[in-house]
């Protein structure tokens, strides 16, 4: 229920038909993330989804209608829709997939006939891989990676507007080794930023309407920069315009104390991926300085089936990006502690 209301709010509800040619789902369901999920955020979507399997390959087709608005005013079309096609090859130790998507968003304001409105059409290409190789000594080597590319055009629909070209990309690569109850992983993620404000080109994933920093909400290994404080999103501010992007490297180690308790340690470093220029071509002060270096410690305790306790500690040695152009500013290091009990049912 919502507040003191007696009205129940249902986030998901759909019907499923199973046929000899695949499975058909129609309704409101979870969506928005594909592959390794670094550059997207989960959302509730109204969709028609068809899935089938041929050998080790799963085929997927999705039609989404996320907004349908219209009036009799000057700008009567305010819609959002998407079409996705994907294929995934999956075996016991290998997963390789690719998604192609076409989205269209009408950004129009019926109440303001003088506003500059656009039709935003984007093509999304999202390949990924996740490969595990078992060694003779019993250890397992893992290599995984993902590319997320967006291209398209924001086409002006009203007088006084100009078209804007969109071309932005993010990529991720990681390698790990697991032996017994210990594993270690090193990885690098890069989300493109927009180098210049006020031009007719968008080169950042944040500006392309994906997520603010370019990295999504589903992959948040760093407590302060991503998960709780979400400081990477500060790459998009009123003074900087579209996102500066993110360049992030991390080293993570996990140790299973026993079947119920897991300890994790992470060291990470993040910087803007793009130096930011203002409309005149002058570098915006501190826009290319590091976000900072972070050290995290995490504990997870599986209390019982579907019930777990987590404790996360993050410490950020704050970088000069957060001086925001103030010459004598000295950003302070910060720490975050949060814990809780989560239920899965």
XYZ file of N, CA and C in Angstrom, residues 27-219:
579
model
N 2.895 -7.898 -20.232
C 2.501 -7.198 -19.019
C 3.585 -6.277 -18.518
N 3.520 -5.979 -17.221
C 4.497 -5.094 -16.580
C 5.484 -5.954 -15.804
N 6.764 -5.813 -16.137
C 7.773 -6.686 -15.554
C 9.097 -5.957 -15.398
N 10.025 -6.609 -14.710
C 11.355 -6.050 -14.497
C 12.137 -6.047 -15.799
N 12.883 -4.972 -16.062
C 13.680 -4.901 -17.286
C 14.736 -3.822 -17.175
N 15.410 -3.580 -18.292
C 16.380 -2.497 -18.346
C 17.820 -2.910 -18.243
N 18.110 -4.199 -17.936
C 19.496 -4.629 -17.759
C 19.759 -5.858 -18.614
N 20.898 -5.862 -19.321
C 21.298 -6.993 -20.160
C 22.776 -7.245 -19.945
N 23.198 -8.468 -20.175
C 24.619 -8.788 -20.088
C 25.147 -8.698 -18.671
N 26.311 -8.071 -18.495
C 26.914 -7.914 -17.183
C 26.302 -6.762 -16.409
N 25.550 -5.911 -17.077
C 24.756 -4.889 -16.402
C 25.513 -3.698 -15.862
N 26.672 -3.362 -16.414
C 27.445 -2.251 -15.870
C 26.883 -0.873 -16.220
N 26.247 -0.760 -17.377
C 25.911 0.565 -17.889
C 24.414 0.840 -17.899
N 23.649 0.055 -17.151
C 22.202 0.218 -17.141
C 21.671 0.129 -15.717
N 20.420 0.548 -15.551
C 19.755 0.474 -14.262
C 18.415 -0.228 -14.421
N 18.105 -1.065 -13.448
C 16.865 -1.830 -13.501
C 15.653 -0.914 -13.399
N 14.588 -1.247 -14.115
C 13.367 -0.440 -14.108
C 12.170 -1.354 -14.322
N 10.982 -0.812 -14.092
C 9.744 -1.526 -14.373
C 9.288 -1.136 -15.776
N 9.042 -2.114 -16.611
C 8.721 -1.856 -18.014
C 7.426 -2.558 -18.425
N 6.624 -1.872 -19.251
C 5.468 -2.496 -19.902
C 5.958 -3.087 -21.215
N 5.813 -4.400 -21.379
C 6.482 -5.024 -22.516
C 5.777 -6.307 -22.969
N 6.110 -6.648 -24.193
C 5.804 -7.964 -24.756
C 7.150 -8.631 -25.009
N 7.360 -9.802 -24.413
C 8.653 -10.475 -24.501
C 8.478 -11.896 -25.030
N 9.261 -12.219 -26.030
C 9.258 -13.564 -26.606
C 10.632 -14.174 -26.441
N 10.697 -15.405 -25.924
C 11.968 -16.099 -25.760
C 11.837 -17.528 -26.278
N 12.900 -18.005 -26.867
C 12.964 -19.393 -27.309
C 14.404 -19.850 -27.247
N 14.624 -21.156 -27.384
C 15.972 -21.696 -27.289
C 16.216 -22.685 -28.410
N 17.389 -22.536 -29.033
C 17.832 -23.450 -30.081
C 19.191 -23.999 -29.662
N 19.215 -25.234 -29.160
C 20.461 -25.793 -28.647
C 20.936 -25.004 -27.440
N 22.169 -24.508 -27.501
C 22.739 -23.719 -26.406
C 22.520 -22.218 -26.588
N 21.707 -21.824 -27.569
C 21.477 -20.410 -27.867
C 20.053 -20.021 -27.487
N 19.940 -18.978 -26.672
C 18.639 -18.402 -26.334
C 18.414 -17.167 -27.200
N 17.220 -17.053 -27.776
C 16.846 -15.909 -28.601
C 15.760 -15.111 -27.883
N 15.848 -13.804 -27.998
C 14.977 -12.922 -27.224
C 14.507 -11.760 -28.084
N 13.228 -11.443 -27.995
C 12.668 -10.273 -28.664
C 11.741 -9.533 -27.708
N 11.862 -8.193 -27.640
C 11.084 -7.394 -26.690
C 10.544 -6.149 -27.385
N 9.268 -5.874 -27.137
C 8.655 -4.605 -27.517
C 8.211 -3.909 -26.240
N 8.664 -2.665 -26.038
C 8.315 -1.915 -24.836
C 7.562 -0.642 -25.201
N 6.576 -0.317 -24.389
C 5.860 0.954 -24.485
C 5.925 1.597 -23.111
N 6.837 2.546 -22.946
C 7.103 3.109 -21.631
C 6.352 4.395 -21.350
N 5.856 5.059 -22.383
C 5.060 6.271 -22.170
C 4.180 6.512 -23.381
N 2.943 6.884 -23.143
C 2.012 7.239 -24.214
C 1.175 8.416 -23.734
N 1.519 9.613 -24.231
C 0.791 10.819 -23.843
C 0.438 11.609 -25.089
N -0.692 12.261 -25.062
C -1.093 13.065 -26.209
C -2.218 14.012 -25.855
N -2.228 15.185 -26.529
C -3.297 16.162 -26.352
C -3.661 16.698 -27.722
N -4.534 17.679 -27.740
C -4.901 18.327 -29.003
C -4.101 19.598 -29.238
N -3.068 19.846 -28.403
C -2.265 21.046 -28.530
C -1.292 20.967 -29.696
N -0.393 21.951 -29.745
C 0.558 22.021 -30.849
C 1.467 20.797 -30.878
N 1.902 20.342 -29.690
C 2.769 19.176 -29.611
C 1.962 18.028 -29.011
N 1.375 17.219 -29.854
C 0.419 16.213 -29.383
C 1.037 14.856 -29.160
N 2.336 14.702 -29.424
C 2.970 13.392 -29.349
C 4.052 13.418 -28.280
N 3.885 12.624 -27.224
C 4.875 12.569 -26.160
C 5.000 11.114 -25.719
N 5.744 10.337 -26.487
C 5.779 8.887 -26.328
C 7.199 8.397 -26.045
N 7.284 7.161 -25.566
C 8.565 6.487 -25.375
C 8.370 5.000 -25.642
N 9.175 4.449 -26.543
C 9.018 3.049 -26.922
C 10.366 2.472 -27.330
N 10.461 1.149 -27.320
C 11.733 0.497 -27.627
C 11.488 -0.884 -28.211
N 12.425 -1.313 -29.042
C 12.437 -2.655 -29.624
C 13.815 -3.253 -29.402
N 13.871 -4.487 -28.845
C 15.140 -5.151 -28.573
C 15.146 -6.553 -29.177
N 16.308 -6.940 -29.721
C 16.562 -8.297 -30.185
C 17.895 -8.747 -29.593
N 17.947 -9.995 -29.112
C 19.172 -10.461 -28.470
C 19.360 -11.949 -28.683
N 20.621 -12.370 -28.625
C 20.982 -13.775 -28.657
C 22.028 -14.059 -27.594
N 21.887 -15.198 -26.904
C 22.818 -15.558 -25.833
C 23.233 -17.018 -26.002
N 24.533 -17.240 -26.125
C 25.090 -18.594 -26.154
C 25.596 -18.910 -24.751
N 25.097 -20.008 -24.159
C 25.438 -20.305 -22.776
C 25.677 -21.791 -22.573
N 26.846 -22.107 -21.995
C 27.180 -23.469 -21.577
C 27.605 -23.412 -20.113
N 28.133 -24.536 -19.605
C 28.503 -24.582 -18.198
C 29.595 -23.583 -17.840
N 30.500 -23.281 -18.764
C 31.617 -22.397 -18.444
C 31.744 -21.183 -19.366
N 30.823 -21.002 -20.289
C 30.927 -19.905 -21.258
C 29.567 -19.251 -21.476
N 29.568 -17.921 -21.483
C 28.361 -17.170 -21.826
C 28.760 -15.991 -22.713
N 28.164 -15.934 -23.904
C 28.445 -14.863 -24.860
C 27.107 -14.366 -25.406
N 26.899 -13.070 -25.396
C 25.624 -12.555 -25.869
C 25.761 -11.194 -26.515
N 24.710 -10.793 -27.228
C 24.680 -9.474 -27.860
C 23.237 -9.009 -27.965
N 23.016 -7.750 -27.628
C 21.698 -7.131 -27.730
C 21.748 -5.975 -28.709
N 20.712 -5.869 -29.556
C 20.500 -4.723 -30.434
C 19.191 -4.068 -30.027
N 19.218 -2.752 -29.838
C 18.020 -2.053 -29.414
C 17.786 -0.779 -30.206
N 16.525 -0.470 -30.436
C 16.141 0.783 -31.088
C 15.106 1.461 -30.201
N 15.424 2.667 -29.726
C 14.512 3.378 -28.842
C 14.102 4.706 -29.479
N 12.906 5.169 -29.094
C 12.414 6.470 -29.577
C 11.714 7.171 -28.424
N 12.136 8.414 -28.181
C 11.525 9.232 -27.134
C 11.126 10.574 -27.734
N 9.849 10.892 -27.611
C 9.364 12.209 -28.005
C 9.413 13.111 -26.777
N 10.246 14.140 -26.829
C 10.390 15.078 -25.713
C 9.675 16.371 -26.073
N 8.405 16.443 -25.728
C 7.603 17.579 -26.144
C 6.748 18.073 -24.987
N 6.563 19.373 -24.931
C 5.843 20.027 -23.849
C 4.591 20.673 -24.411
N 3.438 20.040 -24.187
C 2.198 20.568 -24.745
C 1.845 21.937 -24.186
N 2.275 22.206 -22.946
C 1.874 23.446 -22.300
C 2.718 24.637 -22.726
N 3.816 24.393 -23.441
C 4.719 25.483 -23.808
C 5.023 25.396 -25.290
N 4.284 26.140 -26.080
C 4.412 26.056 -27.531
C 5.714 26.654 -28.033
N 6.415 27.434 -27.175
C 7.669 28.049 -27.612
C 8.883 27.226 -27.217
N 8.707 26.135 -26.490
C 9.852 25.337 -26.048
C 10.458 24.584 -27.228
N 11.765 24.278 -27.096
C 12.468 23.520 -28.125
C 12.311 22.040 -27.806
N 11.668 21.289 -28.686
C 11.374 19.892 -28.441
C 12.079 19.015 -29.467
N 12.270 17.742 -29.108
C 13.041 16.844 -29.947
C 12.382 15.474 -30.044
N 12.719 14.785 -31.108
C 12.459 13.361 -31.229
C 13.805 12.665 -31.089
N 13.958 11.860 -30.043
C 15.255 11.274 -29.684
C 15.248 9.800 -30.092
N 15.991 9.467 -31.144
C 16.070 8.094 -31.641
C 17.472 7.551 -31.397
N 17.562 6.369 -30.759
C 18.866 5.801 -30.407
C 18.965 4.344 -30.839
N 20.156 3.958 -31.287
C 20.497 2.567 -31.568
C 21.469 2.100 -30.495
N 21.157 0.992 -29.835
C 21.991 0.444 -28.766
C 22.578 -0.892 -29.219
N 23.890 -1.042 -29.073
C 24.579 -2.296 -29.357
C 25.323 -2.701 -28.082
N 25.032 -3.899 -27.563
C 25.549 -4.296 -26.246
C 26.023 -5.756 -26.254
N 27.255 -6.018 -26.723
C 27.813 -7.378 -26.636
C 28.539 -7.589 -25.302
N 28.630 -8.849 -24.858
C 29.349 -9.166 -23.632
C 29.823 -10.615 -23.677
N 30.748 -10.954 -22.776
C 31.188 -12.344 -22.640
C 31.580 -12.585 -21.186
N 31.473 -13.844 -20.771
C 31.859 -14.255 -19.418
C 32.328 -15.711 -19.520
N 33.641 -15.927 -19.412
C 34.232 -17.238 -19.679
C 35.002 -17.721 -18.454
N 34.756 -18.963 -18.045
C 35.471 -19.593 -16.936
C 36.259 -20.800 -17.452
N 37.484 -20.949 -16.959
C 38.338 -22.061 -17.358
C 38.895 -22.734 -16.111
N 38.553 -24.018 -15.925
C 39.055 -24.757 -14.776
C 40.441 -25.300 -15.060
N 41.372 -25.081 -14.124
C 42.753 -25.508 -14.281
C 42.971 -26.877 -13.650
N 44.121 -27.476 -13.962
C 44.431 -28.809 -13.441
C 44.566 -28.828 -11.923
N 44.964 -27.689 -11.324
C 45.130 -27.632 -9.868
C 43.811 -27.395 -9.132
N 42.703 -27.315 -9.875
C 41.404 -27.106 -9.266
C 40.950 -25.661 -9.242
N 41.864 -24.747 -9.549
C 41.492 -23.339 -9.598
C 40.696 -23.013 -10.842
N 40.042 -21.853 -10.838
C 39.225 -21.408 -11.968
C 39.647 -19.999 -12.357
N 39.946 -19.818 -13.637
C 40.261 -18.499 -14.187
C 39.013 -17.954 -14.877
N 38.708 -16.687 -14.603
C 37.541 -16.038 -15.199
C 37.968 -14.788 -15.960
N 37.437 -14.635 -17.164
C 37.639 -13.423 -17.963
C 36.274 -12.972 -18.455
N 35.964 -11.694 -18.293
C 34.671 -11.183 -18.725
C 34.802 -9.751 -19.219
N 33.867 -9.357 -20.070
C 33.910 -8.011 -20.616
C 32.593 -7.623 -21.246
N 32.436 -6.341 -21.478
C 31.179 -5.820 -22.034
C 31.445 -4.508 -22.764
N 30.699 -4.284 -23.840
C 30.700 -3.001 -24.558
C 29.260 -2.508 -24.633
N 29.079 -1.227 -24.374
C 27.753 -0.624 -24.469
C 27.875 0.628 -25.330
N 27.288 0.581 -26.537
C 27.425 1.688 -27.486
C 26.057 2.261 -27.836
N 25.956 3.579 -27.804
C 24.716 4.286 -28.133
C 25.006 5.281 -29.242
N 24.184 5.267 -30.294
C 24.312 6.250 -31.368
C 22.927 6.666 -31.816
N 22.816 7.876 -32.322
C 21.509 8.334 -32.776
C 21.465 9.832 -32.974
N 20.248 10.365 -32.988
C 20.034 11.779 -33.265
C 18.875 12.308 -32.429
N 19.077 13.495 -31.858
C 17.972 14.254 -31.284
C 17.526 15.256 -32.337
N 16.422 14.944 -32.987
C 15.950 15.750 -34.108
C 14.989 16.830 -33.611
N 15.300 18.086 -33.924
C 14.460 19.198 -33.492
C 13.076 19.103 -34.127
N 12.040 19.317 -33.304
C 10.668 19.229 -33.784
C 9.945 20.571 -33.735
N 10.608 21.600 -33.232
C 9.971 22.909 -33.135
C 10.913 23.972 -33.675
N 10.369 25.122 -34.015
C 11.170 26.200 -34.593
C 12.208 26.679 -33.593
N 13.388 27.002 -34.084
C 14.467 27.467 -33.223
C 15.348 26.361 -32.694
N 14.971 25.124 -32.937
C 15.760 24.009 -32.438
C 16.805 23.551 -33.435
N 17.825 22.880 -32.949
C 18.872 22.309 -33.799
C 19.007 20.827 -33.491
N 19.375 20.057 -34.505
C 19.581 18.629 -34.311
C 20.877 18.381 -33.538
N 20.895 17.302 -32.770
C 22.059 16.933 -31.981
C 22.439 15.488 -32.293
N 23.709 15.281 -32.630
C 24.209 13.931 -32.878
C 24.629 13.278 -31.565
N 24.340 11.991 -31.443
C 24.655 11.226 -30.224
C 25.565 10.060 -30.582
N 26.703 9.957 -29.905
C 27.614 8.833 -30.100
C 28.410 8.648 -28.810
N 28.089 7.609 -28.046
C 28.715 7.408 -26.746
C 28.961 5.918 -26.529
N 30.029 5.603 -25.790
C 30.363 4.195 -25.573
C 30.940 3.991 -24.181
N 30.653 2.827 -23.613
C 31.286 2.382 -22.389
C 31.836 0.976 -22.591
N 32.907 0.643 -21.883
C 33.443 -0.722 -21.984
C 33.975 -1.166 -20.629
N 34.050 -2.491 -20.448
C 34.462 -3.083 -19.182
C 35.229 -4.362 -19.467
N 36.303 -4.572 -18.706
C 37.095 -5.778 -18.846
C 37.617 -6.179 -17.468
N 37.495 -7.465 -17.123
C 37.951 -7.940 -15.821
C 38.487 -9.353 -15.944
N 39.388 -9.699 -15.031
C 39.945 -11.048 -14.966
C 40.055 -11.448 -13.505
N 39.797 -12.725 -13.238
C 39.845 -13.182 -11.861
C 40.357 -14.604 -11.739
N 40.668 -14.976 -10.484
C 41.144 -16.325 -10.200
C 40.501 -16.798 -8.906
N 39.965 -18.006 -8.929
C 39.300 -18.581 -7.766
C 39.975 -19.902 -7.399
N 40.292 -20.038 -6.111
C 40.885 -21.282 -5.640
C 40.350 -21.557 -4.234
N 39.626 -22.641 -4.111
C 39.050 -22.983 -2.818
C 38.055 -21.939 -2.365
N 38.241 -21.431 -1.149
C 37.313 -20.436 -0.608
C 37.820 -19.010 -0.767
N 38.777 -18.801 -1.692
C 39.340 -17.471 -1.932
C 39.288 -17.151 -3.419
N 38.940 -15.900 -3.735
C 39.019 -15.467 -5.135
C 39.426 -14.006 -5.187
N 40.035 -13.637 -6.288
C 40.513 -12.271 -6.494
C 40.169 -11.838 -7.912
N 39.878 -10.540 -8.081
C 39.494 -10.018 -9.403
C 40.040 -8.612 -9.574
N 40.525 -8.323 -10.770
C 40.945 -6.974 -11.137
C 40.163 -6.564 -12.371
N 39.704 -5.306 -12.401
C 38.876 -4.881 -13.522
C 38.992 -3.402 -13.799
N 38.538 -3.041 -14.989
C 38.559 -1.639 -15.420
C 37.272 -1.345 -16.184
N 36.623 -0.236 -15.834
C 35.410 0.210 -16.515
C 35.592 1.650 -16.975
N 35.086 1.948 -18.173
C 35.189 3.295 -18.732
C 33.865 3.666 -19.369
N 33.297 4.780 -18.925
C 32.081 5.328 -19.529
C 32.407 6.685 -20.118
N 32.122 6.866 -21.390
C 32.515 8.083 -22.100
C 31.868 9.319 -21.495
N 32.608 10.430 -21.537
C 32.097 11.726 -21.106
C 31.951 12.664 -22.287
N 31.336 13.818 -22.033
C 31.134 14.830 -23.068
C 32.188 15.914 -22.882
N 33.004 16.156 -23.912
C 34.146 17.031 -23.733
C 33.816 18.513 -23.782
N 32.700 18.885 -24.384
C 32.419 20.311 -24.560
C 30.947 20.605 -24.348
N 30.693 21.641 -23.580
C 29.317 22.067 -23.329
C 28.822 22.965 -24.452
N 27.525 22.902 -24.713
C 26.903 23.864 -25.616
C 27.047 23.566 -27.088
N 27.640 22.421 -27.490
C 27.714 22.115 -28.909
C 26.556 21.194 -29.289
N 26.549 20.746 -30.529
C 25.449 19.913 -31.021
C 25.853 18.443 -31.092
N 26.721 18.028 -30.173
C 27.148 16.637 -30.110
C 27.089 16.144 -28.670
N 26.570 14.961 -28.488
C 26.554 14.313 -27.174
C 27.423 13.072 -27.266
N 28.495 13.030 -26.464
C 29.407 11.883 -26.498
C 29.480 11.164 -25.164
N 28.612 11.515 -24.207
C 28.614 10.852 -22.902
C 27.416 9.928 -22.771
N 27.598 8.800 -22.075
C 26.477 7.906 -21.818
C 25.436 8.594 -20.948
N 25.891 9.432 -19.996
C 24.939 10.168 -19.184
C 24.081 11.108 -20.022
N 24.715 11.854 -20.932
C 23.971 12.764 -21.790
C 23.100 12.053 -22.800
N 23.453 10.791 -23.108
C 22.660 10.016 -24.058
C 21.405 9.434 -23.424
N 21.162 9.778 -22.173
C 19.936 9.353 -21.522
C 19.997 7.953 -20.963
N 21.207 7.441 -20.683
C 21.334 6.099 -20.119
C 21.295 6.211 -18.595
N 22.356 6.659 -17.972
C 22.401 6.951 -16.543
C 23.323 8.148 -16.359
N 23.282 8.797 -15.214
C 23.970 10.074 -15.058
C 25.471 9.965 -15.265
N 26.137 9.116 -14.488
C 27.594 9.037 -14.580
C 28.052 8.229 -15.787
N 27.163 7.376 -16.307
C 27.544 6.437 -17.356
C 27.584 5.012 -16.848
N 27.783 4.819 -15.534
C 27.720 3.499 -14.917
C 26.374 3.343 -14.224
N 25.751 2.174 -14.387
C 24.401 1.980 -13.882
C 24.338 1.686 -12.395
N 23.116 1.458 -11.910
C 22.876 1.224 -10.491
C 23.004 -0.240 -10.096
N 23.201 -1.141 -11.053
C 23.240 -2.568 -10.727
C 24.651 -3.062 -10.434
N 25.667 -2.318 -10.828
C 27.064 -2.684 -10.565
C 27.676 -1.585 -9.707
